[in-house]
JSON list of C-alpha atoms and ligand atoms in Angstrom, two decimals:
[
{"chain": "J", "resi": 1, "resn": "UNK", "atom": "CA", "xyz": [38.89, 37.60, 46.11]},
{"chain": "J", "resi": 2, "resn": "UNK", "atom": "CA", "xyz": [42.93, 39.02, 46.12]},
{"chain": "J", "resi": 3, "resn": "UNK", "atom": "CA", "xyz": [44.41, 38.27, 42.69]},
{"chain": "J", "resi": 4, "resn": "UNK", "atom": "CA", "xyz": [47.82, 39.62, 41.39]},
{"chain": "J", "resi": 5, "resn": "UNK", "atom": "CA", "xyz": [47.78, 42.40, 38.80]},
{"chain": "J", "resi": 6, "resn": "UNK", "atom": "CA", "xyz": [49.33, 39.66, 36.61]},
{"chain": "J", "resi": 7, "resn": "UNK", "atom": "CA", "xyz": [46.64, 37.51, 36.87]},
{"chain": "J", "resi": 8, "resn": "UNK", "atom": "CA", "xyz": [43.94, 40.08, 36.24]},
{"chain": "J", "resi": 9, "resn": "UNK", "atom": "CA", "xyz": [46.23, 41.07, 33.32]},
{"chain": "J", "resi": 10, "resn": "UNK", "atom": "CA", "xyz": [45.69, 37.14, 31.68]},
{"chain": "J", "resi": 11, "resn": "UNK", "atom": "CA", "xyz": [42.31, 36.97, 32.74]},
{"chain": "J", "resi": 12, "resn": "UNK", "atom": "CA", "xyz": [40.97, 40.45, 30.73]},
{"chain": "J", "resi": 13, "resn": "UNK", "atom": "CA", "xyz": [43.68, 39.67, 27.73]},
{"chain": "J", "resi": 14, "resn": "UNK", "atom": "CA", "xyz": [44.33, 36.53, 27.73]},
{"chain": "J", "resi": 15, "resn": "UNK", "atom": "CA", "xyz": [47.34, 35.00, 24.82]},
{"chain": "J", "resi": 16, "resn": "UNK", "atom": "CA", "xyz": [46.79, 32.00, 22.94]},
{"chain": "J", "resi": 17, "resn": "UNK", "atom": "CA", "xyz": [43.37, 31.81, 22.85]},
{"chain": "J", "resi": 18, "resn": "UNK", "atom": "CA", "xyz": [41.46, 29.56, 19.97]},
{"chain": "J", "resi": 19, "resn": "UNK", "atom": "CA", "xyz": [41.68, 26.44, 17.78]},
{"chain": "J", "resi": 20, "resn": "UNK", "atom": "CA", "xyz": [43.83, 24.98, 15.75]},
{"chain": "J", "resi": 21, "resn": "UNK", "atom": "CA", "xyz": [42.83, 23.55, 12.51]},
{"chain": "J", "resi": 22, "resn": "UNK", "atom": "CA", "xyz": [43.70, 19.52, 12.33]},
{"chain": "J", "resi": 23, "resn": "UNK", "atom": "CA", "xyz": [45.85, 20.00, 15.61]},
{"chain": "J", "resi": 24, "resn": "UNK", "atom": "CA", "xyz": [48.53, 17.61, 15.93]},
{"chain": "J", "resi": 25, "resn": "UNK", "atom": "CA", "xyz": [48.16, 16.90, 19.62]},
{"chain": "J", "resi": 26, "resn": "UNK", "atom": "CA", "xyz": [44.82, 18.21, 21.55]},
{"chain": "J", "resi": 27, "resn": "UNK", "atom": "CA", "xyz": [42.69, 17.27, 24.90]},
{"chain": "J", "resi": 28, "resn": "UNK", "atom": "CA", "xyz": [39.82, 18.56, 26.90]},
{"chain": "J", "resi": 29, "resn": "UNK", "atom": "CA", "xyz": [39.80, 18.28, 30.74]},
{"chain": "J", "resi": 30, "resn": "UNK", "atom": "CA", "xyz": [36.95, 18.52, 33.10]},
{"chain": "J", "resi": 31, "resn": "UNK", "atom": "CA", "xyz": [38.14, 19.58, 36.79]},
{"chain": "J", "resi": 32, "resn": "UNK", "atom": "CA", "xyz": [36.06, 17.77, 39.19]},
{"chain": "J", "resi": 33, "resn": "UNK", "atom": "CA", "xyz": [35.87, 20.48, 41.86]},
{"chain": "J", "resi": 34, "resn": "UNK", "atom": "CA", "xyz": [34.39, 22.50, 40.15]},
{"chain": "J", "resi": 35, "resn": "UNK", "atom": "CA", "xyz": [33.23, 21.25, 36.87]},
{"chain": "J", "resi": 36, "resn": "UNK", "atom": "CA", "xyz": [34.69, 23.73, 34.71]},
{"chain": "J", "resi": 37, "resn": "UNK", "atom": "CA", "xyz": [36.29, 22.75, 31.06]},
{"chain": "J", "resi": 38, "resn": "UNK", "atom": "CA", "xyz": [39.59, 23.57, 28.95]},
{"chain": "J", "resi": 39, "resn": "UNK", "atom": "CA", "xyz": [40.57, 22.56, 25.57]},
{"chain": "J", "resi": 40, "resn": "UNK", "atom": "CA", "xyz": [44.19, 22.95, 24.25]},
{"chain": "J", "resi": 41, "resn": "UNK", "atom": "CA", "xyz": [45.49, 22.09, 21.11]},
{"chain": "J", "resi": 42, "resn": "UNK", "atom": "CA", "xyz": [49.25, 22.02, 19.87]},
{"chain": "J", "resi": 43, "resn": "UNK", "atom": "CA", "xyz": [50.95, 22.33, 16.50]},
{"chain": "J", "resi": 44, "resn": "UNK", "atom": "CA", "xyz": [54.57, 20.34, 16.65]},
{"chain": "J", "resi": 45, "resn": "UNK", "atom": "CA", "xyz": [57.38, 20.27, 14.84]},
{"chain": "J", "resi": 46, "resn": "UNK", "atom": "CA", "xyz": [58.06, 16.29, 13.81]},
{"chain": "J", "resi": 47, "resn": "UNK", "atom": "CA", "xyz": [61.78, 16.74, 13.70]},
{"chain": "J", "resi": 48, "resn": "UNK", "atom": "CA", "xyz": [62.79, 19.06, 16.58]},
{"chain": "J", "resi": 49, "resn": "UNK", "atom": "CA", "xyz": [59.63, 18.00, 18.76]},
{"chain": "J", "resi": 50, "resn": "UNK", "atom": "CA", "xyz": [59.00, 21.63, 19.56]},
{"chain": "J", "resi": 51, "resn": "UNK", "atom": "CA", "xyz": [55.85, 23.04, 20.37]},
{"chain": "J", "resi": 52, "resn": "UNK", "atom": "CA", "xyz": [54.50, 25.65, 17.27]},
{"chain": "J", "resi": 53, "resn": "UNK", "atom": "CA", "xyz": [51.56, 26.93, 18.28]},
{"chain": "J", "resi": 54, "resn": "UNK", "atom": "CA", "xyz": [49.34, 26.46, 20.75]},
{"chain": "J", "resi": 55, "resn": "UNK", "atom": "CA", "xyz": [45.66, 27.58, 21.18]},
{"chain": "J", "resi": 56, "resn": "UNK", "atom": "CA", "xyz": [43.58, 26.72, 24.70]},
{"chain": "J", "resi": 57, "resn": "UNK", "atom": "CA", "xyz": [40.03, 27.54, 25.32]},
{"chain": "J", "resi": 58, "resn": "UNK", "atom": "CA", "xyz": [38.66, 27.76, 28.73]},
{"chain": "J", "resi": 59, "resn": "UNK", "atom": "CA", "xyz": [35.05, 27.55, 30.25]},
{"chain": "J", "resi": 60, "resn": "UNK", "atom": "CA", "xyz": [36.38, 28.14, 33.62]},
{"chain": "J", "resi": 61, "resn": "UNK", "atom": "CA", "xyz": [36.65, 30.83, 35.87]},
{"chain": "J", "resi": 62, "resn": "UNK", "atom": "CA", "xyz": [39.13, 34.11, 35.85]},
{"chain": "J", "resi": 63, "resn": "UNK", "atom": "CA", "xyz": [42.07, 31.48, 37.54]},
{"chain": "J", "resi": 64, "resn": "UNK", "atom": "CA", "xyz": [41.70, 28.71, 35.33]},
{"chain": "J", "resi": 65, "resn": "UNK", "atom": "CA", "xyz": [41.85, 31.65, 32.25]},
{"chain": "J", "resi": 66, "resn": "UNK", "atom": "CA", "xyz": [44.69, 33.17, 33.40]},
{"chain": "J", "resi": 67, "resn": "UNK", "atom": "CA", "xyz": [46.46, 30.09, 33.73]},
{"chain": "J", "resi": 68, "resn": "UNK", "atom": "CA", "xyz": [45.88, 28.45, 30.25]},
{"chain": "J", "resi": 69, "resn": "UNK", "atom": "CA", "xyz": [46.72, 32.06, 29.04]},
{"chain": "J", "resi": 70, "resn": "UNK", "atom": "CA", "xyz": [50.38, 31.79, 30.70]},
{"chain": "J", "resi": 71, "resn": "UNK", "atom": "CA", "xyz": [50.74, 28.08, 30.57]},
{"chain": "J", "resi": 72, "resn": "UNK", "atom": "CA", "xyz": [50.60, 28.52, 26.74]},
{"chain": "J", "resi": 73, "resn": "UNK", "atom": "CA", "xyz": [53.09, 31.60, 26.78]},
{"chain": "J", "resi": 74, "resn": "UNK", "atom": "CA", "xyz": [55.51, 29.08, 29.00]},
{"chain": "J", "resi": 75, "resn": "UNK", "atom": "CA", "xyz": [55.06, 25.97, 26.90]},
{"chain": "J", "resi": 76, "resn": "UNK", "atom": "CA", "xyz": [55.24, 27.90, 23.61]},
{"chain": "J", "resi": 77, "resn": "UNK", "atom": "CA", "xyz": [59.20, 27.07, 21.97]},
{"chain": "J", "resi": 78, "resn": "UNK", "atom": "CA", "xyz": [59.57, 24.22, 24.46]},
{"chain": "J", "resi": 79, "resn": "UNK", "atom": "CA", "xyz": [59.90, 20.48, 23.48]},
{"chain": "J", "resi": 80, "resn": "UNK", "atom": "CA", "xyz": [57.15, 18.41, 24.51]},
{"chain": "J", "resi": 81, "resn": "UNK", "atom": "CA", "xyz": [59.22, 16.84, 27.21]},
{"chain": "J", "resi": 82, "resn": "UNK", "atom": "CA", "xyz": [60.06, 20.28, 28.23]},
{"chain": "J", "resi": 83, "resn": "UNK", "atom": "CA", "xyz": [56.36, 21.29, 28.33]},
{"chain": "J", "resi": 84, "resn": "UNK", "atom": "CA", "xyz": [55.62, 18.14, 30.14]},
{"chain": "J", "resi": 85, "resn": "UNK", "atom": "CA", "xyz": [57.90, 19.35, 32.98]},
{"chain": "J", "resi": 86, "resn": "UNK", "atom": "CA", "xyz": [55.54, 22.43, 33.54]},
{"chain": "J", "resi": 87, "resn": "UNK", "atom": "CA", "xyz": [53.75, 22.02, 37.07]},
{"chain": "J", "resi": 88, "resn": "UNK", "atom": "CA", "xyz": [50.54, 24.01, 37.88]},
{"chain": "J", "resi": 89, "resn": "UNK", "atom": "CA", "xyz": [52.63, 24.91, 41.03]},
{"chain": "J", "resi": 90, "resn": "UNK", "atom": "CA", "xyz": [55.33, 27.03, 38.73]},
{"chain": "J", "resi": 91, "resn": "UNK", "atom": "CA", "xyz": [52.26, 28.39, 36.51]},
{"chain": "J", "resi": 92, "resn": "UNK", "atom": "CA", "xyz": [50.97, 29.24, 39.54]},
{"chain": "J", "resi": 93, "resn": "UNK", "atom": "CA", "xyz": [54.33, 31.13, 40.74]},
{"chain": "J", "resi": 94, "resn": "UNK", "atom": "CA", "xyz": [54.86, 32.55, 37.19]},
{"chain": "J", "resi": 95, "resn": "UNK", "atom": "CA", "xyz": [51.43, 34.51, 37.76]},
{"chain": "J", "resi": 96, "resn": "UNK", "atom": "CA", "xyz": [52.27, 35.83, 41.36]},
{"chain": "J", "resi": 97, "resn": "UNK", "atom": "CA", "xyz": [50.25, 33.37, 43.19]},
{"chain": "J", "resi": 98, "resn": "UNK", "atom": "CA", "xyz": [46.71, 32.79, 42.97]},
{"chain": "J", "resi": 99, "resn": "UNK", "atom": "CA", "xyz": [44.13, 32.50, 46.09]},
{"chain": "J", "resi": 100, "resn": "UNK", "atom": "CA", "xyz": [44.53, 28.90, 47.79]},
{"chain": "J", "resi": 101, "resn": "UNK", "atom": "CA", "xyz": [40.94, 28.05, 47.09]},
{"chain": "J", "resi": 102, "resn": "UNK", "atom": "CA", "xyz": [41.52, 28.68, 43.37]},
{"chain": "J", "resi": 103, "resn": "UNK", "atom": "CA", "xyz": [44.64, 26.40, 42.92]},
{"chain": "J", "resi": 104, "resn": "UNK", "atom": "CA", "xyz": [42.76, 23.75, 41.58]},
{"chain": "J", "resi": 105, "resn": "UNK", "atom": "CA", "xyz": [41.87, 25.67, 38.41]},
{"chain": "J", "resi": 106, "resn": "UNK", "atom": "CA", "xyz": [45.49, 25.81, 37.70]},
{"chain": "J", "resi": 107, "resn": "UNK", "atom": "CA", "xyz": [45.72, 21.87, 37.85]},
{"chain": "J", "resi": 108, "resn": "UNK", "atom": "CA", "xyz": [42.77, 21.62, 35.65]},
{"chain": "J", "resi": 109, "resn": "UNK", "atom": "CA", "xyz": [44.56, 24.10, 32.96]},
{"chain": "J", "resi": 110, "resn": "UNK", "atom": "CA", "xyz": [47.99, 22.11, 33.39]},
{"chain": "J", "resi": 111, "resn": "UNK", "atom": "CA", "xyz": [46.36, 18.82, 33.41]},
{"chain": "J", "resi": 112, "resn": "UNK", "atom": "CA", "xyz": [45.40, 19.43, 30.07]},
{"chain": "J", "resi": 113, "resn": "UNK", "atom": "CA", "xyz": [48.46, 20.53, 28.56]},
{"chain": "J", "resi": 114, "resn": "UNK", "atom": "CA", "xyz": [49.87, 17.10, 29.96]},
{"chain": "J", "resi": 115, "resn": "UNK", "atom": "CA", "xyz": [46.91, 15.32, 27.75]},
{"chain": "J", "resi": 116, "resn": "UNK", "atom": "CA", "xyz": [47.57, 17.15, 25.12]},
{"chain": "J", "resi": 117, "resn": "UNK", "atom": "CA", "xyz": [51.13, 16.53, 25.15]},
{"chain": "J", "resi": 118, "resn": "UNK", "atom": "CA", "xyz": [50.34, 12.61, 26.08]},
{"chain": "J", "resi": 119, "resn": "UNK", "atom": "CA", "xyz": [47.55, 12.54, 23.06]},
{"chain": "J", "resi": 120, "resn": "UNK", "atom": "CA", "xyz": [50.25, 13.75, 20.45]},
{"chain": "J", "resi": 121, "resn": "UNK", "atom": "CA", "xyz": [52.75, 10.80, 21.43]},
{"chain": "J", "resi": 122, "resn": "UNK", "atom": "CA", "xyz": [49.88, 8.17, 21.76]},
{"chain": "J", "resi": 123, "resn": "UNK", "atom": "CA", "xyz": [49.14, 9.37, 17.85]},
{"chain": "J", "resi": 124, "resn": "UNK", "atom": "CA", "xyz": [52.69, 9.43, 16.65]},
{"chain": "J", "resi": 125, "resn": "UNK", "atom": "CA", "xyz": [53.81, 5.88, 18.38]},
{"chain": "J", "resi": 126, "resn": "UNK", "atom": "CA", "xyz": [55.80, 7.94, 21.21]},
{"chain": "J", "resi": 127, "resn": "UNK", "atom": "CA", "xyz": [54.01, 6.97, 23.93]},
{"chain": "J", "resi": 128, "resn": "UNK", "atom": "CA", "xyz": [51.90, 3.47, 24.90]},
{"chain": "J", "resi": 129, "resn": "UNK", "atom": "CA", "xyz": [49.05, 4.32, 27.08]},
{"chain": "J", "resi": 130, "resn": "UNK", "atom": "CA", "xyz": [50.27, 3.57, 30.20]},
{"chain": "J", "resi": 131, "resn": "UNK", "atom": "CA", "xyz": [49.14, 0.73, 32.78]},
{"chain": "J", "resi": 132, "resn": "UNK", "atom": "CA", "xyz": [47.29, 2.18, 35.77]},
{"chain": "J", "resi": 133, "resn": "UNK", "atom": "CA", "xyz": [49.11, 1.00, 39.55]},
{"chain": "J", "resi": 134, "resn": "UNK", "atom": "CA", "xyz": [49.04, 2.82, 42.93]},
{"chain": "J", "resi": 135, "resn": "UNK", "atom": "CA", "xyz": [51.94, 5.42, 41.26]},
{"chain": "J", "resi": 136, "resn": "UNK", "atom": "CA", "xyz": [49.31, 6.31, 39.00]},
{"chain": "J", "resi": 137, "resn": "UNK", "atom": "CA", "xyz": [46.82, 6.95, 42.10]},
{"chain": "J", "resi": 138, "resn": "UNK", "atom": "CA", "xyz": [49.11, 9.22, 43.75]},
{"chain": "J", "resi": 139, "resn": "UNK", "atom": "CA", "xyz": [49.45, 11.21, 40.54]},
{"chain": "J", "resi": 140, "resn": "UNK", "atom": "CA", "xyz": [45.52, 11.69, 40.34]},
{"chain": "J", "resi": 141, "resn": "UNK", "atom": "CA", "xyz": [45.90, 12.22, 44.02]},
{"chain": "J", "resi": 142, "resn": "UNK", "atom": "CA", "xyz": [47.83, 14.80, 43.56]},
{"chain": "J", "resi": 143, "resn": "UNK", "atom": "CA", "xyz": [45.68, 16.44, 41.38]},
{"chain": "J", "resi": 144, "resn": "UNK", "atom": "CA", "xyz": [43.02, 16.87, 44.51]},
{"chain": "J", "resi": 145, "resn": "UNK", "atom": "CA", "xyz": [43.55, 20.61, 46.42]},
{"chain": "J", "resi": 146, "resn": "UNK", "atom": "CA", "xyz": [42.90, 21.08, 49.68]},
{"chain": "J", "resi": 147, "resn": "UNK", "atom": "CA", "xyz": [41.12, 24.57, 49.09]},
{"chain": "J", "resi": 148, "resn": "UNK", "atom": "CA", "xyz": [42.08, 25.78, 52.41]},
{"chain": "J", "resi": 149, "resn": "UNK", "atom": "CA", "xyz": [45.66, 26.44, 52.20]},
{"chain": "J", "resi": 150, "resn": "UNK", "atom": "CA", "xyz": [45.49, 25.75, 48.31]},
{"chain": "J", "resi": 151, "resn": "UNK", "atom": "CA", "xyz": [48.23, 22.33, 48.42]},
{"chain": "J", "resi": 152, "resn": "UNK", "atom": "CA", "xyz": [47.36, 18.93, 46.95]},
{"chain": "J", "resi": 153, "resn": "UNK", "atom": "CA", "xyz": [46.43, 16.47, 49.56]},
{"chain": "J", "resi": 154, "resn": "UNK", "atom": "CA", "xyz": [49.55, 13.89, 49.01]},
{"chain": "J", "resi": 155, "resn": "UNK", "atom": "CA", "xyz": [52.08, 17.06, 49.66]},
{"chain": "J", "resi": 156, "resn": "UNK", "atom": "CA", "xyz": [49.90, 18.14, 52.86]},
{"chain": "J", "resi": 157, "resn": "UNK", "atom": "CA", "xyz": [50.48, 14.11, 53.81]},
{"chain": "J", "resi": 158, "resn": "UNK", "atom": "CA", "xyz": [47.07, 13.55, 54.45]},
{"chain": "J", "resi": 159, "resn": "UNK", "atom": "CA", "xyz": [47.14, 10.20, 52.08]},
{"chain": "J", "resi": 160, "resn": "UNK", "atom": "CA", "xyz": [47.57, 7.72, 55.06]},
{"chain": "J", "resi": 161, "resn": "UNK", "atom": "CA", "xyz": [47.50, 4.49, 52.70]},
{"chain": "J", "resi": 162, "resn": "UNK", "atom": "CA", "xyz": [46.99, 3.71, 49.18]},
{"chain": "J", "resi": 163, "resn": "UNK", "atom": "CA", "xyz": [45.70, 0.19, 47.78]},
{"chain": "J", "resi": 164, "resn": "UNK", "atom": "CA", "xyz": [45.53, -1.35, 44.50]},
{"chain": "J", "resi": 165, "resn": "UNK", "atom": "CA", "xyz": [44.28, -4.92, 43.63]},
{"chain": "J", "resi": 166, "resn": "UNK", "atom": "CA", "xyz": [41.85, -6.42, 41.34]},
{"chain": "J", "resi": 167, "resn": "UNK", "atom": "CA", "xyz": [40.20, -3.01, 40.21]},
{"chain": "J", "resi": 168, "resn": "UNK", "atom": "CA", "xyz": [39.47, -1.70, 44.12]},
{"chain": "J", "resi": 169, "resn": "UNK", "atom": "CA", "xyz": [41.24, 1.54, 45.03]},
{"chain": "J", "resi": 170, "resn": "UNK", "atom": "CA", "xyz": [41.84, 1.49, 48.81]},
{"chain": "J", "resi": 171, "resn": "UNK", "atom": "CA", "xyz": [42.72, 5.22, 49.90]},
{"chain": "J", "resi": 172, "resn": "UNK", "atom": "CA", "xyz": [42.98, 6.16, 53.96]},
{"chain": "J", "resi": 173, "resn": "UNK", "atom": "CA", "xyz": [42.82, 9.48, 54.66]},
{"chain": "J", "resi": 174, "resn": "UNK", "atom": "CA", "xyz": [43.66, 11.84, 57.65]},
{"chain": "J", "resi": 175, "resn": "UNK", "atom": "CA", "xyz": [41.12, 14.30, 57.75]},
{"chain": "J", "resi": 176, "resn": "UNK", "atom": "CA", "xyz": [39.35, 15.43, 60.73]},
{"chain": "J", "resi": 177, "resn": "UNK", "atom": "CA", "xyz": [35.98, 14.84, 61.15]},
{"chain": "J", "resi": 178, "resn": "UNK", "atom": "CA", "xyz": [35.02, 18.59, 61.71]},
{"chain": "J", "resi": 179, "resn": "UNK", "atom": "CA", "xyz": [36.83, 19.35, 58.71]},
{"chain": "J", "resi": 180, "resn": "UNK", "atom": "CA", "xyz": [34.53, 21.47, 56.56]},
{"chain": "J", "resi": 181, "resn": "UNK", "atom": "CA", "xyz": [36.29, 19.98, 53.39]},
{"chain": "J", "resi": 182, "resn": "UNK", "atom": "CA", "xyz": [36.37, 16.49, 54.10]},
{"chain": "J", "resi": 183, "resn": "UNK", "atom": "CA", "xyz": [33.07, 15.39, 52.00]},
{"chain": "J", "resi": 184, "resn": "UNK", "atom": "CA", "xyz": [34.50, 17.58, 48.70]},
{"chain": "J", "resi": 185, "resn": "UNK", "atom": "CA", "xyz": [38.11, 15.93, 49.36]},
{"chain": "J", "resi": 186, "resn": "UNK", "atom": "CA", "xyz": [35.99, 12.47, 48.93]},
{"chain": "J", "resi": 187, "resn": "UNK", "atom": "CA", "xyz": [34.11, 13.62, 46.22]},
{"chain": "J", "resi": 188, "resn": "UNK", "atom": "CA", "xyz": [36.57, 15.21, 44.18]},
{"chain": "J", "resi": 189, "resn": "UNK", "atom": "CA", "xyz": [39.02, 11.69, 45.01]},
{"chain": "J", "resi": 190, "resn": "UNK", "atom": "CA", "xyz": [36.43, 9.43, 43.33]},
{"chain": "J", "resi": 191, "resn": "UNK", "atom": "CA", "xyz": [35.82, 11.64, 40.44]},
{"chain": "J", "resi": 192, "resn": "UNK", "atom": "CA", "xyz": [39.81, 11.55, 39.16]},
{"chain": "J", "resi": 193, "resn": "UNK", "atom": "CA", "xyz": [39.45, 7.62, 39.78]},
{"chain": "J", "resi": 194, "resn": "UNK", "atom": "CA", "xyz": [35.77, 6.99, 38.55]},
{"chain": "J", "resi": 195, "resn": "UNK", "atom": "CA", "xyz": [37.37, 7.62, 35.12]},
{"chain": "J", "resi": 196, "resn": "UNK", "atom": "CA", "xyz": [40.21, 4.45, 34.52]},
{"chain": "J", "resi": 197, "resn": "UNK", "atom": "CA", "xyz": [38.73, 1.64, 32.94]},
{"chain": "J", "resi": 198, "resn": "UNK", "atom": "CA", "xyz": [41.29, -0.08, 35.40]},
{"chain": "J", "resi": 199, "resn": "UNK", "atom": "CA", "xyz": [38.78, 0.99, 38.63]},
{"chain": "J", "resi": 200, "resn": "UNK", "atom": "CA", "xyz": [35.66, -1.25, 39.61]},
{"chain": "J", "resi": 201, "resn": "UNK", "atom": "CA", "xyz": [35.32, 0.18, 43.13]},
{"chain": "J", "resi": 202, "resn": "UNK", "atom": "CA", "xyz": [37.31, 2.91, 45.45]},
{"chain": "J", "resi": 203, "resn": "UNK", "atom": "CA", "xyz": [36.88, 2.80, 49.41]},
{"chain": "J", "resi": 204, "resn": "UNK", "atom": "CA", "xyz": [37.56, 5.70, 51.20]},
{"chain": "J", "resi": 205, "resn": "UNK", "atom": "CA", "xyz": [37.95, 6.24, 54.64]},
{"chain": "J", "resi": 206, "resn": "UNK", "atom": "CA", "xyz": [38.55, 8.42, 56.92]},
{"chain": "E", "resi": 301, "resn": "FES", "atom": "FE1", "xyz": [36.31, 26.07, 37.85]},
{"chain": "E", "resi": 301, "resn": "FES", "atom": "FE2", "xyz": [38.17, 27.87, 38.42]},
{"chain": "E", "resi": 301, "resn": "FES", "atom": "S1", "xyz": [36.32, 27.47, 39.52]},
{"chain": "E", "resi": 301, "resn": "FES", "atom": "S2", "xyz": [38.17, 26.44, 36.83]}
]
């Protein structure tokens, strides 16, 4: 596999590595691709909102390392909004691109800095956990790589429909029928849903 020298350069020394004692925002993702883990923790200031310190551990793979290694560096000195802006796209850019069948361990390292950022204002009163609706489908959609060219599957418009109503998630999908991905697209789809309380059934089809 072709990585950049700066991405071999996060994966064998990687910054911000560890725990924080009594952290005062943390989270720990799964990514359902792949079923790899990452937990990051963040020390904030309460008056300026800026981010301290920040410590991620990673059982993933050399992407997923690399990225919570330079996701860390880039939220480091930001505000939490600021941090929240981050998109595994630009972590993705900021370590000279990473193999399209490996962007998904950049979402899972991002996806937890967003948690951790989100866990810190559900503690402090900043933030009420929010209500789940088809915007909140597309976001988890977007979250779902299609490994071939490495782009999520709502940017590569292959989301044809999406339904919401009474707990059942209605999701059309253009994907062809030879397509070698299509069964892990489906997969991966129901494990981002599987997890909202909100969710009683999802129908796929394709
Ligand atoms: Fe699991 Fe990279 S393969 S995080």
């Amino acid at each position: 596999m072709q990585y950049s020298q700066k991405v071999l350069d996060h994966f064998m020394k990687p910054h911000n590595v560890g725990k924080i004692e009594n952290p005062d925002g943390e989270a720990t993702e799964g990514s359902p691709a792949c079923g790899d883990q990452v937990t990051l923790h963040l020390r904030v200031n309460p008056e300026t909102l800026i981010i301290e310190d920040i410590k991620f551990q990673s059982y993933g793979c050399a992407s997923n390392i690399a990225t919570g290694s330079i996701i860390t560096d880039m939220a480091l000195g930001k505000t939490l909004d600021e941090a929240s802006e981050i998109h595994w796209k630009d972590a993705a850019a900021e370590l000279d691109g990473l193999p399209p069948q490996k962007m998904h361990c950049s979402v899972l390292a991002v996806d937890t800095l967003h948690a951790a950022i989100r866990n810190y204002k559900e503690r402090h009163g900043q933030a009420k956990r929010s209500g789940f609706d088809k915007e909140a489908i597309l976001d988890e959609l977007r979250k779902v790589i299609y490994p071939q060219v490495g782009e999520d599957i709502v940017t590569l418009k292959m989301v044809k429909y999406v339904g919401f109503e009474n707990g059942e998630v209605i999701i059309d999908l253009g994907v062809p029928k030879f397509d070698q991905y299509r069964d892990n697209i489906a997969e991966e789809i129901r494990e981002h849903l599987e997890k909202f309380e909100a969710v009683k059934s999802i129908e796929i089809n394709m």
